[in-house]
Amino acid sequence: MFPETELHTERLTLRPFNSTDIPDTQASCADPLTQQWLPLPQPYTLDDATAWCTSVAHTMRESGDGIHFAITDSDTERLMGTIGLKKTNWQALTSEVGYWVAPWARGRGIAAEATRSLAQWLLGDQEFQRLELRAATENIASQKVALKAGLHREGILRNADVIHAGRIDVVLFSLVPNDLISEAATTAGHL
């Protein structure tokens, strides 16, 4: 399993969920845009949020499936979204990232910043070999996040996922350790 950890960026703290996140998690997961792209319970109740924040998110780490973080504002500590790893293959050292951003935090680059931080931790500190991100072909905002976070578009996986509206095609993005090394070398060359 992944070690329980906390990650920091200039604006964000990525930390384990706790009971203070329950109201904002409920509001975010009940939001129509969040519901459009994620197969969350409908309606998303306070009981669902309580279970996620106090049990489910933690159990997923303990089971070895992945790790989930509350994305919070470093100054106010308010929940701004979630990001996590799932479908972790420990033998192949691969995992898939997923996220949602609270309605009050959208349009500020939160998801890309959190994705980049998590990718650096996974491929660097944890020595994984591949991070994948899947976004519905019609979810343009999520695809923009993937590109802004530095992931590479690989192609379309047909009929590969399910949302409330039914089966969907997804765009597959990835990041591997060499991508981070190449980027670091390019950045150093521009200094």
PDB file of C-alpha atoms in Angstrom:
ATOM      1  CA  MET A   1       0.000   0.000   0.000  1.00  0.00           C
ATOM      2  CA  PHE A   2       1.002   3.622  -0.432  1.00  0.00           C
ATOM      3  CA  PRO A   3       2.278   5.371   2.694  1.00  0.00           C
ATOM      4  CA  GLU A   4      -0.137   7.841   4.241  1.00  0.00           C
ATOM      5  CA  THR A   5       1.256  11.143   3.134  1.00  0.00           C
ATOM      6  CA  GLU A   6       0.615  14.829   2.582  1.00  0.00           C
ATOM      7  CA  LEU A   7       1.718  16.733  -0.532  1.00  0.00           C
ATOM      8  CA  HIS A   8       2.151  20.502  -0.887  1.00  0.00           C
ATOM      9  CA  THR A   9       2.233  22.927  -3.794  1.00  0.00           C
ATOM     10  CA  GLU A  10       2.418  26.700  -3.710  1.00  0.00           C
ATOM     11  CA  ARG A  11      -1.371  26.987  -3.259  1.00  0.00           C
ATOM     12  CA  LEU A  12      -2.556  23.526  -2.255  1.00  0.00           C
ATOM     13  CA  THR A  13      -2.305  20.882   0.420  1.00  0.00           C
ATOM     14  CA  LEU A  14      -3.179  17.320  -0.587  1.00  0.00           C
ATOM     15  CA  ARG A  15      -3.987  15.398   2.593  1.00  0.00           C
ATOM     16  CA  PRO A  16      -6.116  12.465   3.798  1.00  0.00           C
ATOM     17  CA  PHE A  17      -9.852  13.131   4.084  1.00  0.00           C
ATOM     18  CA  ASN A  18     -11.340  13.803   7.510  1.00  0.00           C
ATOM     19  CA  SER A  19     -14.731  14.639   8.999  1.00  0.00           C
ATOM     20  CA  THR A  20     -14.318  18.380   8.375  1.00  0.00           C
ATOM     21  CA  ASP A  21     -14.564  17.634   4.625  1.00  0.00           C
ATOM     22  CA  ILE A  22     -18.041  16.063   4.824  1.00  0.00           C
ATOM     23  CA  PRO A  23     -20.244  19.111   4.009  1.00  0.00           C
ATOM     24  CA  ASP A  24     -18.090  20.286   1.091  1.00  0.00           C
ATOM     25  CA  THR A  25     -17.772  16.723  -0.257  1.00  0.00           C
ATOM     26  CA  GLN A  26     -21.544  16.319  -0.192  1.00  0.00           C
ATOM     27  CA  ALA A  27     -22.100  19.651  -1.942  1.00  0.00           C
ATOM     28  CA  SER A  28     -19.444  18.912  -4.578  1.00  0.00           C
ATOM     29  CA  CYS A  29     -20.551  15.362  -5.351  1.00  0.00           C
ATOM     30  CA  ALA A  30     -24.207  16.411  -5.586  1.00  0.00           C
ATOM     31  CA  ASP A  31     -23.240  19.108  -8.122  1.00  0.00           C
ATOM     32  CA  PRO A  32     -24.729  18.418 -11.588  1.00  0.00           C
ATOM     33  CA  LEU A  33     -21.392  18.807 -13.428  1.00  0.00           C
ATOM     34  CA  THR A  34     -19.622  16.396 -11.071  1.00  0.00           C
ATOM     35  CA  GLN A  35     -22.536  13.968 -11.417  1.00  0.00           C
ATOM     36  CA  GLN A  36     -22.384  14.227 -15.225  1.00  0.00           C
ATOM     37  CA  TRP A  37     -18.908  12.698 -15.470  1.00  0.00           C
ATOM     38  CA  LEU A  38     -18.641  10.438 -12.428  1.00  0.00           C
ATOM     39  CA  PRO A  39     -20.812   7.430 -11.542  1.00  0.00           C
ATOM     40  CA  LEU A  40     -21.475   8.666  -8.003  1.00  0.00           C
ATOM     41  CA  PRO A  41     -24.641   7.798  -6.062  1.00  0.00           C
ATOM     42  CA  GLN A  42     -27.719   9.801  -7.088  1.00  0.00           C
ATOM     43  CA  PRO A  43     -28.711  11.631  -5.010  1.00  0.00           C
ATOM     44  CA  TYR A  44     -25.380  12.075  -3.249  1.00  0.00           C
ATOM     45  CA  THR A  45     -26.337  12.304   0.411  1.00  0.00           C
ATOM     46  CA  LEU A  46     -24.646  13.446   3.596  1.00  0.00           C
ATOM     47  CA  ASP A  47     -24.357   9.751   4.534  1.00  0.00           C
ATOM     48  CA  ASP A  48     -22.468   9.090   1.258  1.00  0.00           C
ATOM     49  CA  ALA A  49     -20.086  11.973   2.009  1.00  0.00           C
ATOM     50  CA  THR A  50     -19.591  10.806   5.593  1.00  0.00           C
ATOM     51  CA  ALA A  51     -18.745   7.273   4.444  1.00  0.00           C
ATOM     52  CA  TRP A  52     -16.269   8.587   1.844  1.00  0.00           C
ATOM     53  CA  CYS A  53     -14.490  11.026   4.160  1.00  0.00           C
ATOM     54  CA  THR A  54     -14.254   8.803   7.239  1.00  0.00           C
ATOM     55  CA  SER A  55     -13.986   5.290   5.792  1.00  0.00           C
ATOM     56  CA  VAL A  56     -14.030   4.563   2.045  1.00  0.00           C
ATOM     57  CA  ALA A  57     -11.169   6.877   0.996  1.00  0.00           C
ATOM     58  CA  HIS A  58      -8.963   5.419   3.750  1.00  0.00           C
ATOM     59  CA  THR A  59      -9.935   1.791   3.030  1.00  0.00           C
ATOM     60  CA  MET A  60      -8.878   2.178  -0.611  1.00  0.00           C
ATOM     61  CA  ARG A  61      -5.333   3.018   0.532  1.00  0.00           C
ATOM     62  CA  GLU A  62      -5.279   0.194   3.053  1.00  0.00           C
ATOM     63  CA  SER A  63      -6.473  -2.303   0.408  1.00  0.00           C
ATOM     64  CA  GLY A  64      -3.593  -1.380  -1.921  1.00  0.00           C
ATOM     65  CA  ASP A  65      -5.935  -0.148  -4.682  1.00  0.00           C
ATOM     66  CA  GLY A  66      -4.616   3.420  -4.494  1.00  0.00           C
ATOM     67  CA  ILE A  67      -4.637   6.542  -2.359  1.00  0.00           C
ATOM     68  CA  HIS A  68      -7.046   9.488  -2.208  1.00  0.00           C
ATOM     69  CA  PHE A  69      -6.346  13.029  -1.131  1.00  0.00           C
ATOM     70  CA  ALA A  70      -8.532  15.953  -0.180  1.00  0.00           C
ATOM     71  CA  ILE A  71      -7.296  18.940  -2.203  1.00  0.00           C
ATOM     72  CA  THR A  72      -7.403  21.904   0.170  1.00  0.00           C
ATOM     73  CA  ASP A  73      -6.476  25.558  -0.006  1.00  0.00           C
ATOM     74  CA  SER A  74      -3.164  25.943   1.840  1.00  0.00           C
ATOM     75  CA  ASP A  75      -4.315  29.196   3.446  1.00  0.00           C
ATOM     76  CA  THR A  76      -7.967  28.560   4.327  1.00  0.00           C
ATOM     77  CA  GLU A  77      -7.850  24.731   4.519  1.00  0.00           C
ATOM     78  CA  ARG A  78     -11.200  24.599   2.655  1.00  0.00           C
ATOM     79  CA  LEU A  79     -11.838  21.548   0.488  1.00  0.00           C
ATOM     80  CA  MET A  80     -11.362  22.396  -3.192  1.00  0.00           C
ATOM     81  CA  GLY A  81     -11.618  18.899  -4.650  1.00  0.00           C
ATOM     82  CA  THR A  82     -10.172  15.429  -4.528  1.00  0.00           C
ATOM     83  CA  ILE A  83      -7.463  13.590  -6.387  1.00  0.00           C
ATOM     84  CA  GLY A  84      -6.485   9.997  -6.089  1.00  0.00           C
ATOM     85  CA  LEU A  85      -4.922   6.929  -7.556  1.00  0.00           C
ATOM     86  CA  LYS A  86      -6.891   3.788  -8.347  1.00  0.00           C
ATOM     87  CA  LYS A  87      -6.468   0.493 -10.156  1.00  0.00           C
ATOM     88  CA  THR A  88      -2.874   0.352  -8.937  1.00  0.00           C
ATOM     89  CA  ASN A  89      -0.838  -2.513 -10.377  1.00  0.00           C
ATOM     90  CA  TRP A  90       2.012  -3.066  -7.943  1.00  0.00           C
ATOM     91  CA  GLN A  91       3.813  -5.570 -10.170  1.00  0.00           C
ATOM     92  CA  ALA A  92       3.811  -3.303 -13.229  1.00  0.00           C
ATOM     93  CA  LEU A  93       4.132  -0.133 -11.084  1.00  0.00           C
ATOM     94  CA  THR A  94       1.243   1.625 -12.828  1.00  0.00           C
ATOM     95  CA  SER A  95      -1.759   3.523 -11.500  1.00  0.00           C
ATOM     96  CA  GLU A  96      -4.628   5.673 -12.760  1.00  0.00           C
ATOM     97  CA  VAL A  97      -5.366   9.182 -11.512  1.00  0.00           C
ATOM     98  CA  GLY A  98      -8.854  10.581 -11.033  1.00  0.00           C
ATOM     99  CA  TYR A  99     -10.176  13.848  -9.608  1.00  0.00           C
ATOM    100  CA  TRP A 100     -13.056  16.259  -9.241  1.00  0.00           C
ATOM    101  CA  VAL A 101     -12.994  19.956  -8.380  1.00  0.00           C
ATOM    102  CA  ALA A 102     -15.569  21.666  -6.156  1.00  0.00           C
ATOM    103  CA  PRO A 103     -17.851  24.134  -7.979  1.00  0.00           C
ATOM    104  CA  TRP A 104     -16.392  27.075  -5.999  1.00  0.00           C
ATOM    105  CA  ALA A 105     -12.824  26.168  -7.033  1.00  0.00           C
ATOM    106  CA  ARG A 106     -13.256  25.514 -10.772  1.00  0.00           C
ATOM    107  CA  GLY A 107     -11.398  27.465 -13.423  1.00  0.00           C
ATOM    108  CA  ARG A 108      -8.331  28.145 -11.276  1.00  0.00           C
ATOM    109  CA  GLY A 109      -5.990  25.361 -12.407  1.00  0.00           C
ATOM    110  CA  ILE A 110      -6.514  23.357  -9.209  1.00  0.00           C
ATOM    111  CA  ALA A 111      -6.860  19.943 -10.889  1.00  0.00           C
ATOM    112  CA  ALA A 112      -3.782  20.392 -13.097  1.00  0.00           C
ATOM    113  CA  GLU A 113      -1.665  21.587 -10.168  1.00  0.00           C
ATOM    114  CA  ALA A 114      -2.783  18.680  -7.970  1.00  0.00           C
ATOM    115  CA  THR A 115      -2.314  16.166 -10.806  1.00  0.00           C
ATOM    116  CA  ARG A 116       1.206  17.404 -11.428  1.00  0.00           C
ATOM    117  CA  SER A 117       2.105  17.161  -7.742  1.00  0.00           C
ATOM    118  CA  LEU A 118       0.688  13.654  -7.460  1.00  0.00           C
ATOM    119  CA  ALA A 119       2.461  12.563 -10.665  1.00  0.00           C
ATOM    120  CA  GLN A 120       5.831  13.799  -9.401  1.00  0.00           C
ATOM    121  CA  TRP A 121       5.303  11.967  -6.104  1.00  0.00           C
ATOM    122  CA  LEU A 122       4.198   8.733  -7.805  1.00  0.00           C
ATOM    123  CA  LEU A 123       6.849   8.612 -10.546  1.00  0.00           C
ATOM    124  CA  GLY A 124       9.608  10.124  -8.423  1.00  0.00           C
ATOM    125  CA  ASP A 125       9.329   9.266  -4.742  1.00  0.00           C
ATOM    126  CA  GLN A 126       7.335   6.060  -5.215  1.00  0.00           C
ATOM    127  CA  GLU A 127       9.345   4.980  -8.309  1.00  0.00           C
ATOM    128  CA  PHE A 128       6.287   4.008 -10.368  1.00  0.00           C
ATOM    129  CA  GLN A 129       6.726   3.576 -14.113  1.00  0.00           C
ATOM    130  CA  ARG A 130       3.431   4.854 -15.528  1.00  0.00           C
ATOM    131  CA  LEU A 131       0.554   7.131 -14.565  1.00  0.00           C
ATOM    132  CA  GLU A 132      -2.643   6.981 -16.615  1.00  0.00           C
ATOM    133  CA  LEU A 133      -5.559   9.387 -16.826  1.00  0.00           C
ATOM    134  CA  ARG A 134      -8.821   8.608 -18.611  1.00  0.00           C
ATOM    135  CA  ALA A 135     -11.226  11.362 -19.603  1.00  0.00           C
ATOM    136  CA  ALA A 136     -14.540  11.020 -21.407  1.00  0.00           C
ATOM    137  CA  THR A 137     -14.195  12.096 -25.043  1.00  0.00           C
ATOM    138  CA  GLU A 138     -16.822  14.784 -24.407  1.00  0.00           C
ATOM    139  CA  ASN A 139     -15.247  16.005 -21.146  1.00  0.00           C
ATOM    140  CA  ILE A 140     -13.067  18.699 -22.699  1.00  0.00           C
ATOM    141  CA  ALA A 141     -12.259  20.324 -19.329  1.00  0.00           C
ATOM    142  CA  SER A 142     -10.730  17.101 -17.995  1.00  0.00           C
ATOM    143  CA  GLN A 143      -8.706  16.633 -21.179  1.00  0.00           C
ATOM    144  CA  LYS A 144      -7.345  20.179 -20.807  1.00  0.00           C
ATOM    145  CA  VAL A 145      -6.325  19.346 -17.220  1.00  0.00           C
ATOM    146  CA  ALA A 146      -4.389  16.297 -18.435  1.00  0.00           C
ATOM    147  CA  LEU A 147      -2.487  18.315 -21.034  1.00  0.00           C
ATOM    148  CA  LYS A 148      -1.821  21.227 -18.658  1.00  0.00           C
ATOM    149  CA  ALA A 149      -0.464  18.742 -16.093  1.00  0.00           C
ATOM    150  CA  GLY A 150       2.003  17.471 -18.721  1.00  0.00           C
ATOM    151  CA  LEU A 151       0.423  14.132 -19.597  1.00  0.00           C
ATOM    152  CA  HIS A 152       0.604  12.820 -23.165  1.00  0.00           C
ATOM    153  CA  ARG A 153      -2.479  11.896 -25.182  1.00  0.00           C
ATOM    154  CA  GLU A 154      -2.263   8.289 -26.378  1.00  0.00           C
ATOM    155  CA  GLY A 155      -5.604   7.649 -28.054  1.00  0.00           C
ATOM    156  CA  ILE A 156      -9.244   6.649 -27.637  1.00  0.00           C
ATOM    157  CA  LEU A 157     -10.422   3.623 -25.666  1.00  0.00           C
ATOM    158  CA  ARG A 158     -13.796   2.745 -27.133  1.00  0.00           C
ATOM    159  CA  ASN A 159     -16.710   1.821 -24.871  1.00  0.00           C
ATOM    160  CA  ALA A 160     -14.262   1.785 -21.951  1.00  0.00           C
ATOM    161  CA  ASP A 161     -16.164   3.395 -19.089  1.00  0.00           C
ATOM    162  CA  VAL A 162     -19.608   3.977 -17.612  1.00  0.00           C
ATOM    163  CA  ILE A 163     -21.287   7.153 -16.379  1.00  0.00           C
ATOM    164  CA  HIS A 164     -24.947   7.753 -15.470  1.00  0.00           C
ATOM    165  CA  ALA A 165     -25.778   8.375 -19.145  1.00  0.00           C
ATOM    166  CA  GLY A 166     -24.363   4.948 -20.141  1.00  0.00           C
ATOM    167  CA  ARG A 167     -21.190   3.596 -21.753  1.00  0.00           C
ATOM    168  CA  ILE A 168     -18.655   6.090 -23.065  1.00  0.00           C
ATOM    169  CA  ASP A 169     -15.417   6.293 -25.014  1.00  0.00           C
ATOM    170  CA  VAL A 170     -12.461   7.763 -23.140  1.00  0.00           C
ATOM    171  CA  VAL A 171      -9.245   9.509 -24.113  1.00  0.00           C
ATOM    172  CA  LEU A 172      -6.189   7.857 -22.568  1.00  0.00           C
ATOM    173  CA  PHE A 173      -3.345  10.053 -21.317  1.00  0.00           C
ATOM    174  CA  SER A 174      -0.118   8.948 -19.636  1.00  0.00           C
ATOM    175  CA  LEU A 175       3.045  10.152 -17.965  1.00  0.00           C
ATOM    176  CA  VAL A 176       6.215   8.097 -17.436  1.00  0.00           C
ATOM    177  CA  PRO A 177       9.423   8.900 -15.523  1.00  0.00           C
ATOM    178  CA  ASN A 178      11.341   9.863 -18.680  1.00  0.00           C
ATOM    179  CA  ASP A 179       8.738  12.568 -19.347  1.00  0.00           C
ATOM    180  CA  LEU A 180       9.677  14.226 -16.058  1.00  0.00           C
ATOM    181  CA  ILE A 181      13.421  13.904 -16.824  1.00  0.00           C
ATOM    182  CA  SER A 182      12.982  15.364 -20.331  1.00  0.00           C
ATOM    183  CA  GLU A 183      10.921  18.232 -18.965  1.00  0.00           C
ATOM    184  CA  ALA A 184      13.501  18.994 -16.259  1.00  0.00           C
ATOM    185  CA  ALA A 185      16.284  19.059 -18.862  1.00  0.00           C
ATOM    186  CA  THR A 186      14.243  21.376 -21.110  1.00  0.00           C
ATOM    187  CA  THR A 187      13.459  23.702 -18.218  1.00  0.00           C
ATOM    188  CA  ALA A 188      17.121  23.788 -17.129  1.00  0.00           C
ATOM    189  CA  GLY A 189      18.153  24.650 -20.711  1.00  0.00           C
ATOM    190  CA  HIS A 190      15.905  27.713 -20.648  1.00  0.00           C
ATOM    191  CA  LEU A 191      17.355  29.191 -17.445  1.00  0.00           C
TER     192      LEU A 191
END
